[in-house]
């Protein structure tokens, strides 16, 4: 268990360092949104949904947004009229739909015989509880496939362990 805590602490330190670095370049997704705004003559930002969850466009360039181009499987722009019908007032400027590798992996895993254990801040939770976690509260997610690392966290047998962190570890 101590080894896993060390991995998690290192992971959180990495996230903290990457969040605190000054980033002057726009992210891939921010550049994509800017190109959509230009192409469709939008004066305001479109709604941005990542794996079905609304994200704030303003956070994409402040260094706290960790979605890389290689994490993105598909992007799609819904025009104003269509987005407004689906999302109401929020979709008045259209909507950018982003599908990530994480959602792809989730879809593949849900159709397989693979046994997955979900852990939230050190406690095992159900798959249902995992899907109810508020995405904006997540600090980090790790998919652990290494059998020895899984044994460090649980005695239950499983093929993978999804570890979600929403709180900084307490000393």
Coordinates of C-alpha atoms in Angstrom, one line a residue:
X1 CA 0.0 0.0 0.0
X2 CA 2.9 2.4 0.8
X3 CA 4.3 1.8 -2.7
X4 CA 1.0 2.8 -4.3
X5 CA 0.8 5.9 -2.1
X6 CA 4.3 6.8 -3.3
X7 CA 3.2 6.4 -6.9
X8 CA 0.1 8.5 -6.3
X9 CA 2.1 11.2 -4.6
X10 CA 4.6 11.3 -7.5
X11 CA 1.7 11.5 -9.9
X12 CA 0.1 14.4 -8.0
X13 CA 3.5 16.2 -7.8
X14 CA 3.8 15.8 -11.6
X15 CA 0.3 17.2 -12.1
X16 CA 1.1 20.1 -9.8
X17 CA 4.3 21.0 -11.5
X18 CA 2.7 20.8 -15.0
X19 CA -0.2 23.0 -13.8
X20 CA 2.1 25.7 -12.3
X21 CA 4.3 26.0 -15.4
X22 CA 3.7 29.1 -17.5
X23 CA 2.2 28.1 -20.7
X24 CA 2.0 30.6 -23.5
X25 CA 1.0 28.3 -26.3
X26 CA -2.6 27.4 -26.8
X27 CA -3.6 23.8 -26.5
X28 CA -4.5 21.7 -29.5
X29 CA -8.2 21.8 -28.4
X30 CA -8.1 25.6 -27.9
X31 CA -6.6 26.0 -31.4
X32 CA -9.4 23.8 -32.8
X33 CA -12.1 25.9 -31.0
X34 CA -10.5 29.1 -32.3
X35 CA -10.5 27.7 -35.9
X36 CA -14.2 26.8 -35.5
X37 CA -15.0 30.3 -34.2
X38 CA -13.2 31.9 -37.2
X39 CA -14.7 29.5 -39.8
X40 CA -18.3 30.0 -38.5
X41 CA -17.9 33.8 -37.6
X42 CA -18.6 33.2 -33.9
X43 CA -18.1 36.1 -31.6
X44 CA -18.5 34.0 -28.4
X45 CA -17.1 30.6 -27.5
X46 CA -19.1 27.5 -28.5
X47 CA -20.1 25.0 -25.8
X48 CA -17.3 22.4 -25.3
X49 CA -18.2 18.9 -24.2
X50 CA -15.5 16.4 -23.5
X51 CA -16.8 12.8 -23.3
X52 CA -20.2 14.3 -22.7
X53 CA -19.2 16.6 -19.9
X54 CA -19.3 20.4 -20.3
X55 CA -15.9 22.0 -19.9
X56 CA -15.0 25.7 -19.6
X57 CA -13.2 26.9 -22.7
X58 CA -11.4 29.6 -20.6
X59 CA -9.5 26.8 -18.7
X60 CA -7.9 25.4 -21.9
X61 CA -5.1 27.9 -21.9
X62 CA -4.3 28.5 -18.3
X63 CA -2.0 25.4 -17.8
X64 CA -4.6 23.5 -15.8
X65 CA -6.0 21.8 -18.8
X66 CA -4.1 18.5 -19.4
X67 CA -5.8 17.1 -22.4
X68 CA -3.2 16.4 -25.1
X69 CA -3.8 16.1 -28.8
X70 CA -2.9 12.4 -28.7
X71 CA -5.6 11.9 -26.0
X72 CA -8.3 13.0 -28.5
X73 CA -9.9 10.4 -30.7
X74 CA -12.5 12.6 -32.4
X75 CA -13.7 16.2 -32.5
X76 CA -17.0 17.3 -34.1
X77 CA -18.6 20.7 -34.3
X78 CA -22.4 21.0 -34.1
X79 CA -23.7 24.1 -35.8
X80 CA -25.7 26.7 -33.9
X81 CA -29.1 25.5 -34.8
X82 CA -28.5 21.8 -34.0
X83 CA -26.6 22.6 -30.8
X84 CA -29.4 24.9 -29.6
X85 CA -32.0 22.2 -30.2
X86 CA -30.0 19.7 -28.1
X87 CA -28.4 21.9 -25.4
X88 CA -30.7 24.9 -25.3
X89 CA -29.3 28.4 -24.6
X90 CA -25.8 26.9 -23.7
X91 CA -25.6 25.7 -27.3
X92 CA -26.5 29.0 -29.0
X93 CA -22.9 29.3 -30.4
X94 CA -22.7 25.7 -31.5
X95 CA -21.0 22.9 -29.6
X96 CA -17.6 21.2 -29.9
X97 CA -17.9 17.5 -29.1
X98 CA -14.6 15.8 -28.1
X99 CA -14.2 12.1 -27.6
X100 CA -11.1 11.0 -25.8
X101 CA -9.1 7.8 -25.5
X102 CA -10.4 7.4 -21.9
X103 CA -14.0 7.1 -23.1
X104 CA -12.9 4.7 -25.9
X105 CA -11.2 2.5 -23.3
X106 CA -14.2 2.7 -21.1
X107 CA -16.4 1.5 -23.9
X108 CA -14.2 -1.4 -24.8
X109 CA -13.9 -2.5 -21.2
X110 CA -17.6 -2.4 -20.6
X111 CA -18.1 -5.0 -23.4
X112 CA -15.4 -7.4 -22.3
X113 CA -15.1 -10.0 -19.6
X114 CA -12.3 -8.0 -18.0
X115 CA -12.8 -7.5 -14.2
X116 CA -12.2 -3.9 -13.2
X117 CA -12.0 -2.5 -9.7
X118 CA -12.6 1.2 -9.2
X119 CA -10.9 3.1 -6.4
X120 CA -11.8 6.6 -5.3
X121 CA -9.2 8.3 -3.0
X122 CA -8.1 5.0 -1.6
X123 CA -11.5 3.4 -1.2
X124 CA -13.0 0.7 -3.5
X125 CA -16.2 1.9 -5.1
X126 CA -18.8 0.4 -7.5
X127 CA -18.7 1.0 -11.3
X128 CA -22.0 2.9 -10.9
X129 CA -20.4 5.2 -8.2
X130 CA -17.4 5.7 -10.6
X131 CA -19.6 7.0 -13.3
X132 CA -21.3 9.4 -10.9
X133 CA -18.0 11.1 -9.9
X134 CA -18.2 14.8 -10.8
X135 CA -15.5 15.2 -13.5
X136 CA -14.6 18.7 -12.4
X137 CA -13.5 17.4 -9.0
X138 CA -11.0 14.8 -10.5
X139 CA -7.4 15.6 -9.9
X140 CA -6.1 12.5 -11.6
X141 CA -7.1 9.1 -13.0
X142 CA -4.7 6.2 -13.4
X143 CA -5.5 2.9 -15.1
X144 CA -3.3 0.2 -13.4
X145 CA -2.8 -3.0 -15.3
X146 CA 0.4 -4.2 -13.6
X147 CA -0.6 -7.2 -11.5
X148 CA 2.0 -6.5 -8.7
X149 CA 0.8 -2.9 -8.4
X150 CA -2.8 -4.1 -8.2
X151 CA -1.9 -6.6 -5.4
X152 CA -0.4 -3.6 -3.5
X153 CA -3.9 -2.0 -3.4
X154 CA -6.3 -4.9 -3.0
X155 CA -6.4 -8.6 -2.4
X156 CA -9.3 -8.9 -4.8
X157 CA -8.5 -10.5 -8.2
X158 CA -9.0 -8.2 -11.1
X159 CA -7.5 -7.4 -14.6
X160 CA -7.3 -3.7 -14.1
X161 CA -7.7 -1.1 -11.4
X162 CA -9.0 2.4 -12.1
X163 CA -7.6 4.8 -9.4
X164 CA -9.4 8.2 -9.2
X165 CA -8.0 11.0 -7.1
X166 CA -10.2 13.9 -6.0
X167 CA -8.3 15.0 -2.9
X168 CA -4.7 15.7 -2.1
X169 CA -3.3 12.9 0.1
X170 CA -3.2 13.7 3.8
X171 CA 0.1 13.2 5.6

